[in-house]
One Martini backbone bead per residue (centre of mass of N, CA, C, O) as a GRO file, in nm:
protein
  313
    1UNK     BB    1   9.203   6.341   8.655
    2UNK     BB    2   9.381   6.148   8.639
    3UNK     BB    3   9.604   6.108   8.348
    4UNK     BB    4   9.723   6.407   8.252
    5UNK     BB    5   9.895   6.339   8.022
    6UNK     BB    6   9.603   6.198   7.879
    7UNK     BB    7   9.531   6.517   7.868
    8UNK     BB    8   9.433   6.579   7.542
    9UNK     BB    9   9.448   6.850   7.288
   10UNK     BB   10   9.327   6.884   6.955
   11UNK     BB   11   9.418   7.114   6.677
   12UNK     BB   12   9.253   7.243   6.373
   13UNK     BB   13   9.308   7.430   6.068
   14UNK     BB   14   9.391   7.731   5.852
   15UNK     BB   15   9.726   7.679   5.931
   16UNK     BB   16   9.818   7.407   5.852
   17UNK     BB   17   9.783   7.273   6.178
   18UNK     BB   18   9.859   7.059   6.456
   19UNK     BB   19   9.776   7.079   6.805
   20UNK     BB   20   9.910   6.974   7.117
   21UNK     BB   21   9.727   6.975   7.432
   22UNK     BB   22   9.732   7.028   7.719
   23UNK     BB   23   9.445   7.082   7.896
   24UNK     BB   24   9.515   7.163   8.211
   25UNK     BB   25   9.726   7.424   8.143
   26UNK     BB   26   9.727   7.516   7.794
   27UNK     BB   27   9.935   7.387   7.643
   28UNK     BB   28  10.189   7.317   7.370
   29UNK     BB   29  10.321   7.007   7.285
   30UNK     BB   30  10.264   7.017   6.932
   31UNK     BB   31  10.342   7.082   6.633
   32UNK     BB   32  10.196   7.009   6.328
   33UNK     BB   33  10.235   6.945   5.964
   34UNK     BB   34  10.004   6.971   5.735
   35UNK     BB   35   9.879   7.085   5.456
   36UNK     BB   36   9.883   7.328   5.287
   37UNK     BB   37   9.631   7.331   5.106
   38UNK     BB   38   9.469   7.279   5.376
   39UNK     BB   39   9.208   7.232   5.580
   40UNK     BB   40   9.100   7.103   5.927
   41UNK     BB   41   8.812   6.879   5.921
   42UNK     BB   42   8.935   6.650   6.101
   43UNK     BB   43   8.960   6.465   6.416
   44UNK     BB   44   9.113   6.175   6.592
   45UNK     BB   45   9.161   5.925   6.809
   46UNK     BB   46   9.288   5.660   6.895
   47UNK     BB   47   9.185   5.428   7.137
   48UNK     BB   48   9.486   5.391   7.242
   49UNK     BB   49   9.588   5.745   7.188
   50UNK     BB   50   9.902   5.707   7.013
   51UNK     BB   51   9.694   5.864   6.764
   52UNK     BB   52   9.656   6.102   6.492
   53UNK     BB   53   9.353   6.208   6.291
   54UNK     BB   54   9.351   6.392   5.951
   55UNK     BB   55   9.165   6.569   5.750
   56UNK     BB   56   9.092   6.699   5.405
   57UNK     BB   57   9.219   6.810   5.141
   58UNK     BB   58   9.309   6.486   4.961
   59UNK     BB   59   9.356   6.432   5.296
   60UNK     BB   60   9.516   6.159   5.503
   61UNK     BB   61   9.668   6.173   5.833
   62UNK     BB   62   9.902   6.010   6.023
   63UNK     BB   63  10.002   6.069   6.401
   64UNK     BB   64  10.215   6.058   6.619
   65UNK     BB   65  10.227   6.110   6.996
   66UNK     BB   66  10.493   5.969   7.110
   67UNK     BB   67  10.676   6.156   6.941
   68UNK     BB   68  10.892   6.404   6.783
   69UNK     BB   69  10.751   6.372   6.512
   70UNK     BB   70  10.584   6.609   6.286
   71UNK     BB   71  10.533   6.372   6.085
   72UNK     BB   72  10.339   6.156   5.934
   73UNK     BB   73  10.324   5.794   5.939
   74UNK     BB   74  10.059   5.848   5.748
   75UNK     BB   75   9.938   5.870   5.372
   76UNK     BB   76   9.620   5.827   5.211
   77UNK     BB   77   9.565   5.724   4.900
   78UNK     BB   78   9.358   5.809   4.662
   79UNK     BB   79   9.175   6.077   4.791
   80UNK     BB   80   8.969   6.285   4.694
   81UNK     BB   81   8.844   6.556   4.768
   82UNK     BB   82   8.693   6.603   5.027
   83UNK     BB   83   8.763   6.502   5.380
   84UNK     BB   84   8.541   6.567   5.655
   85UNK     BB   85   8.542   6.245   5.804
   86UNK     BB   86   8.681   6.084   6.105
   87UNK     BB   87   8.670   5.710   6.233
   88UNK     BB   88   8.664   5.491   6.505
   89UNK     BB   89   8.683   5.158   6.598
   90UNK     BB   90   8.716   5.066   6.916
   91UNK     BB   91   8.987   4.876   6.853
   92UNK     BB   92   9.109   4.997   6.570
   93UNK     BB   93   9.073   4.824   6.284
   94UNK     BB   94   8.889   5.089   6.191
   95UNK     BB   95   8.802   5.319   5.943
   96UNK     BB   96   8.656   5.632   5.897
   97UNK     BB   97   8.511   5.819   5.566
   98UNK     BB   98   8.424   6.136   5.433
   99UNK     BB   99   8.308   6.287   5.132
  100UNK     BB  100   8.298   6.479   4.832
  101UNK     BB  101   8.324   6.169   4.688
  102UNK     BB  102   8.013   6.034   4.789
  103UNK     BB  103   8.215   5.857   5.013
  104UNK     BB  104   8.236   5.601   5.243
  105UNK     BB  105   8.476   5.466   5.438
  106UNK     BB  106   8.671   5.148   5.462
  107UNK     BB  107   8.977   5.102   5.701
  108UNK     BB  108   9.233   4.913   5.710
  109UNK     BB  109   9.439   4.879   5.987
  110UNK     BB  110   9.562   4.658   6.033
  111UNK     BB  111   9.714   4.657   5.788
  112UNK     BB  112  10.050   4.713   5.554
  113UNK     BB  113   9.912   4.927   5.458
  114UNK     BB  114   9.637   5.076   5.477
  115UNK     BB  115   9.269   4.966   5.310
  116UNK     BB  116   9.053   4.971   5.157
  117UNK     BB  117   8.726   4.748   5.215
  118UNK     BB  118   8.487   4.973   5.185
  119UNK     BB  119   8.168   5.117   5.016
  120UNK     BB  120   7.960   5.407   5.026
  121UNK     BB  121   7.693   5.597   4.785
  122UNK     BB  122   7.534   5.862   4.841
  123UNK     BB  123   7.510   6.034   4.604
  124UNK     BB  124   7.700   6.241   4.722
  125UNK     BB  125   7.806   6.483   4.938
  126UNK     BB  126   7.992   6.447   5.257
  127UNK     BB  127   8.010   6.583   5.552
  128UNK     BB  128   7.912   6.306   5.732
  129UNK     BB  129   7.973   6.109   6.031
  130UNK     BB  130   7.892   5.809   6.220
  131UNK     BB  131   7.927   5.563   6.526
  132UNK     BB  132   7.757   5.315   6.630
  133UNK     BB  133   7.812   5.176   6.940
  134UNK     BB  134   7.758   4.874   6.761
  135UNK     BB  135   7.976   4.935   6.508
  136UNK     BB  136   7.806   4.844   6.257
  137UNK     BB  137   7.664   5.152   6.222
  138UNK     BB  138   7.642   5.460   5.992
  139UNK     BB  139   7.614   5.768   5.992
  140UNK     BB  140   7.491   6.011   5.703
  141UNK     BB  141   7.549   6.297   5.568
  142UNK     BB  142   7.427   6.536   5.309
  143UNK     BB  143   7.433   6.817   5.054
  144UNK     BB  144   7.081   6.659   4.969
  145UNK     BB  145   6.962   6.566   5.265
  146UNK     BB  146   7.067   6.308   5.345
  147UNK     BB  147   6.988   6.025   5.560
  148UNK     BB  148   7.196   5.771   5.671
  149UNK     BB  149   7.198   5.407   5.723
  150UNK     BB  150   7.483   5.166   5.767
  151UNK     BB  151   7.533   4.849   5.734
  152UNK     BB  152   7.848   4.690   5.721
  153UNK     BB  153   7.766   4.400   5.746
  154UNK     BB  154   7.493   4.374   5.546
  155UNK     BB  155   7.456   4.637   5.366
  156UNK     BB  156   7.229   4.768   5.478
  157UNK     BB  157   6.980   5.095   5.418
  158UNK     BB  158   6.905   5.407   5.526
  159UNK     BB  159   6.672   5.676   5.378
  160UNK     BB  160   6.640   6.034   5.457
  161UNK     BB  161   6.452   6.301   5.440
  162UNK     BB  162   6.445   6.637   5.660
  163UNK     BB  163   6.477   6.833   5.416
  164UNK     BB  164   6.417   7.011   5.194
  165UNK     BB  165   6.746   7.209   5.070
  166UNK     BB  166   6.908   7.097   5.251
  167UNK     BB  167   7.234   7.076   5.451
  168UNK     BB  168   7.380   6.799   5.590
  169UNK     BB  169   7.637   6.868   5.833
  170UNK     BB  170   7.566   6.656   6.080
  171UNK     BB  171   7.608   6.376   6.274
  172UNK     BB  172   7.460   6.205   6.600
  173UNK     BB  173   7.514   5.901   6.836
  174UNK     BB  174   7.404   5.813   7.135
  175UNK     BB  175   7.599   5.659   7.336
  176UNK     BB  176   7.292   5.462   7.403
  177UNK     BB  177   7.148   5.465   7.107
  178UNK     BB  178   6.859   5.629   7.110
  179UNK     BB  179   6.995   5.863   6.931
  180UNK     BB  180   6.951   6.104   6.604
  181UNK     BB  181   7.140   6.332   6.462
  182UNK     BB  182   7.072   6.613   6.207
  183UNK     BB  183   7.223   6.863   6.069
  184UNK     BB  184   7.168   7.205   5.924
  185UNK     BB  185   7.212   7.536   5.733
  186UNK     BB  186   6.939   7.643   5.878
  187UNK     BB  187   6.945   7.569   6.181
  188UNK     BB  188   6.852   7.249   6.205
  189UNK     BB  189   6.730   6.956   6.427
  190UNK     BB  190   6.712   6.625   6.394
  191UNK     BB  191   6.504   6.367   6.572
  192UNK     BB  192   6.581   6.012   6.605
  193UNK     BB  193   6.467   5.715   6.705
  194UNK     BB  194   6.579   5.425   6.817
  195UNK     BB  195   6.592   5.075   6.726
  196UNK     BB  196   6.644   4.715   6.832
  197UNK     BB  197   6.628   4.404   6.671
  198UNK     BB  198   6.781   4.091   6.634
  199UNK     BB  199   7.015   4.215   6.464
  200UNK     BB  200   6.867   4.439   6.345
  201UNK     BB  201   6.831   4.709   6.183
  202UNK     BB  202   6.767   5.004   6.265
  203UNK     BB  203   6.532   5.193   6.360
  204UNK     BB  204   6.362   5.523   6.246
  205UNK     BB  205   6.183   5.789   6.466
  206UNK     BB  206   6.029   6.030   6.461
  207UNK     BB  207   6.093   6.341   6.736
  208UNK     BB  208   6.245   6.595   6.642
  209UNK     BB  209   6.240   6.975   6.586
  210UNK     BB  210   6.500   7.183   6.599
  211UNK     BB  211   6.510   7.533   6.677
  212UNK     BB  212   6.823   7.639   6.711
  213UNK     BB  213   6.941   7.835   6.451
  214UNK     BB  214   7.038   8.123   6.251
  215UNK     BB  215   7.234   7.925   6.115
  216UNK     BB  216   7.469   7.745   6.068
  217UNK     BB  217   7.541   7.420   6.121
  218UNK     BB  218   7.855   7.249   6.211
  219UNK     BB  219   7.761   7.089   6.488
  220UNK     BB  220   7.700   6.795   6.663
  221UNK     BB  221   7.676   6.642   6.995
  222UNK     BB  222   7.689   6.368   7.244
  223UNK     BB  223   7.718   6.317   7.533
  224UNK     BB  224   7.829   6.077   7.734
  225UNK     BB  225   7.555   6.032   7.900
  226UNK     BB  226   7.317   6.117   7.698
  227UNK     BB  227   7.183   6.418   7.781
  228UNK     BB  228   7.277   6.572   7.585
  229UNK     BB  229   7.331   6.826   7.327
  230UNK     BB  230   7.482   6.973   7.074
  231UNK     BB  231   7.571   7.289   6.921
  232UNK     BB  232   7.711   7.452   6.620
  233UNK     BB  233   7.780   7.798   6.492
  234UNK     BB  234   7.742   8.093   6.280
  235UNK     BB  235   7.635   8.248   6.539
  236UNK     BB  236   7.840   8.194   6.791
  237UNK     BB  237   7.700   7.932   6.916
  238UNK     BB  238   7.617   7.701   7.167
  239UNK     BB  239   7.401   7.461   7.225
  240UNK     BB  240   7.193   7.297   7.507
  241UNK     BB  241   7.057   6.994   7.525
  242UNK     BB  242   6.800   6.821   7.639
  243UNK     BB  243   6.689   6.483   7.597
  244UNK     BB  244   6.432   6.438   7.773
  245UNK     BB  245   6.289   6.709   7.537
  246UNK     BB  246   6.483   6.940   7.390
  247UNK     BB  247   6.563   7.159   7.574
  248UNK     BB  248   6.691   7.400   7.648
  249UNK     BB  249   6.990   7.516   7.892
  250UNK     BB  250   7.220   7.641   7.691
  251UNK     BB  251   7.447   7.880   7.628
  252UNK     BB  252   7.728   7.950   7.436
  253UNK     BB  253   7.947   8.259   7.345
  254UNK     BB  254   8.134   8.402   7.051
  255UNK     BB  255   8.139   8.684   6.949
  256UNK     BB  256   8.172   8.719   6.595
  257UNK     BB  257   8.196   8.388   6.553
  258UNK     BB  258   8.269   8.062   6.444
  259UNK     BB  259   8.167   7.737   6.534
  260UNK     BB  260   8.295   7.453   6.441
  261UNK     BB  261   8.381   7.290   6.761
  262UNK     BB  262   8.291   7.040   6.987
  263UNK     BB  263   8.384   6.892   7.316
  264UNK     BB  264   8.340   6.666   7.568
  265UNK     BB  265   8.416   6.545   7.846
  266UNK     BB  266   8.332   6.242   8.034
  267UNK     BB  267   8.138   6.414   8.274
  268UNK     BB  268   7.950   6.615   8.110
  269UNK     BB  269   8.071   6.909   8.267
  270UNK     BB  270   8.274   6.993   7.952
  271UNK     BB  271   8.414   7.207   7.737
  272UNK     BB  272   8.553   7.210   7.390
  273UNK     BB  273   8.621   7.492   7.154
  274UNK     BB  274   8.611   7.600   6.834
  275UNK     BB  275   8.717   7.900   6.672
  276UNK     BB  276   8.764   8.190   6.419
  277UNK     BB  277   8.967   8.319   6.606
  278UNK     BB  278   9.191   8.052   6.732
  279UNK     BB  279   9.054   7.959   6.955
  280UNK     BB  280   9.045   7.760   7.231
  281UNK     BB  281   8.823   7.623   7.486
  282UNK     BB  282   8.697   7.608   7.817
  283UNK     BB  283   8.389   7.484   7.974
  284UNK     BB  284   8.150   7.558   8.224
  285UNK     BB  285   7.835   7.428   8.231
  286UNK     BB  286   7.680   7.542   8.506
  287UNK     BB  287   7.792   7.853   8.430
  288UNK     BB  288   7.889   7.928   8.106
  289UNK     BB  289   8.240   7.947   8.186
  290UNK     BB  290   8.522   8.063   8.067
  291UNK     BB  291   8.856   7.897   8.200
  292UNK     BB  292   9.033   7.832   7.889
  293UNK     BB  293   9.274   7.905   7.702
  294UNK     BB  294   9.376   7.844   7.354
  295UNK     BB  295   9.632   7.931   7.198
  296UNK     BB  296   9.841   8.004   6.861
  297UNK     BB  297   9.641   8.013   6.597
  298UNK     BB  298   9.636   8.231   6.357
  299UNK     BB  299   9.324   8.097   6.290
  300UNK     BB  300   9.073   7.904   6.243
  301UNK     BB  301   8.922   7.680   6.386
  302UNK     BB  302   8.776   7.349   6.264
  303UNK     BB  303   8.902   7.124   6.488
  304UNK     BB  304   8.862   6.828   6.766
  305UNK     BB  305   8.952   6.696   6.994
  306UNK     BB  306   8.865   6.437   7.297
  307UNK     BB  307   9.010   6.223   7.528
  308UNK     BB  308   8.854   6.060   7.828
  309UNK     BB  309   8.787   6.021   8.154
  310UNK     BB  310   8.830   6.287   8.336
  311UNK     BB  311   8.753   6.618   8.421
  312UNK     BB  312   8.833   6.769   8.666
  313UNK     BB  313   8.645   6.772   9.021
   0.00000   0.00000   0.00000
């Protein structure tokens, strides 16, 4: 299983704390408090493992994960209304944030302390952000149904509507680059094929349209693997789906509460959800079957972290 003490999972939500447990044993090794006035809009880690970043309402907060201080070691100032999502370039160099003031920002890690260095703006409030594998575009979902795809580097950007009327809730690139999805809260998930050539900007190409849930969708992402698309709803479930086809494989559900957030395994066969119970679980994507709660927040989680080798056996 790896190393287990390095198998964390963190998990933050509308009581103000972020929890961070042994994945294995279901343990809580350590609640930080998070801003009184927010709840945790997204969590990740540090490619190193030994930060922990967090945004919410007009905050983003950064904590180490290997002291005892439960007070975050890094305050990133000057950030409007909602800060919606944040995520790390794979060496750590960069962090990216979107938010409700139309902006994705990117910050300086190396510099200290940390300094936004780059800005796109959406002209729109920010859902989603994430990071193409390729380290230098990032897609972008917004409240006006926007998706944009933005090289960092070149600073040139694509925009497509895939749906008017609709707010685009998540957006995700498959770990292999090959495919972008981007869910909205009608319950539909449109994917595009990717292509690129000689360092030129990413093309997409409409490939499936899938009418996933009846009910907003809240995360989409795909497994390490990049064989699966995952969703997760306001209907209480999970959707599971093949790349292969996008034809549904699996759903978990958690009745009568809504699905938050969900992260994969390293090895695409174990699932961890957030949900508006308070609880996190972990689940066996093969049976289908929750087999650890991870228990703690008085309130619904609506963030998660985990970032492995290998989990289970």
């Amino acid at each position: 299983m790896g190393d287990q003490q390095q198998l964390i999972l963190a998990t933050g939500g509308y009581d103000h704390t972020i929890k961070v447990w042994q994945a294995h044993t279901g343990n809580c090794i350590k609640t930080m408090r998070f801003v009184e006035t927010s709840q945790v809009n997204a969590l990740d880690r540090t490619p190193d493992k030994t930060r922990l970043a967090a945004c919410g309402y007009q905050c983003i907060r950064l904590y180490d994960l290997e002291s005892n201080c439960t007070a975050p070691v890094i305050n990133f100032d000057g950030v409007q209304k909602n800060v919606t999502r944040l995520g790390f370039q794979e060496n750590g160099n960069w962090m990216f944030t979107a938010g409700e003031d139309h902006h994705v920002r990117i910050w300086d890690m190396i510099a200290a302390p940390p300094h936004c260095s780059r800005v796109f703006d959406c002209e729109a409030p920010v859902n989603a952000a994430c990071l193409h594998p390729n380290q230098v575009e990032i897609a972008m979902g917004s409240q006006n149904g926007s998706v944009f795809l933005w090289d960092v580097k070149s600073e040139r950007h694509e925009r497509i509507v895939p749906e008017v009327d609709a707010s685009i809730q998540d957006v995700a690139i498959s770990p292999d680059g090959r495919y972008l999805a981007a869910a909205n809260n009608k319950g539909n998930c449109y994917i595009w094929s990717l292509t690129s050539q000689d360092q030129k900007m990413s093309t997409l190409r409409p490939t499936k349209k899938i009418l996933a849930h009846t009910r907003y969708i809240l995360r989409c992402k795909f497994s390490p693997d990049s064989r699966l698309l995952l969703t997760t709803s306001g209907d209480g479930t999970v959707g599971i789906w093949k790349t292969d086809d996008f034809s549904k494989w699996r759903e978990l559900s958690i009745e009568n509460y809504w699905v938050w957030d969900a992260a994969f395994s390293a090895d695409s066969k174990w699932l961890f959800t957030a949900s508006s119970d308070g609880i996190a679980r972990l689940w066996k994507l093969q049976t289908k079957s929750s087999i650890r709660d991870y228990t703690g927040h008085t309130k619904a989680i609506t963030a998660l972290s985990f970032k492995d080798e290998i989990v289970g056996k």
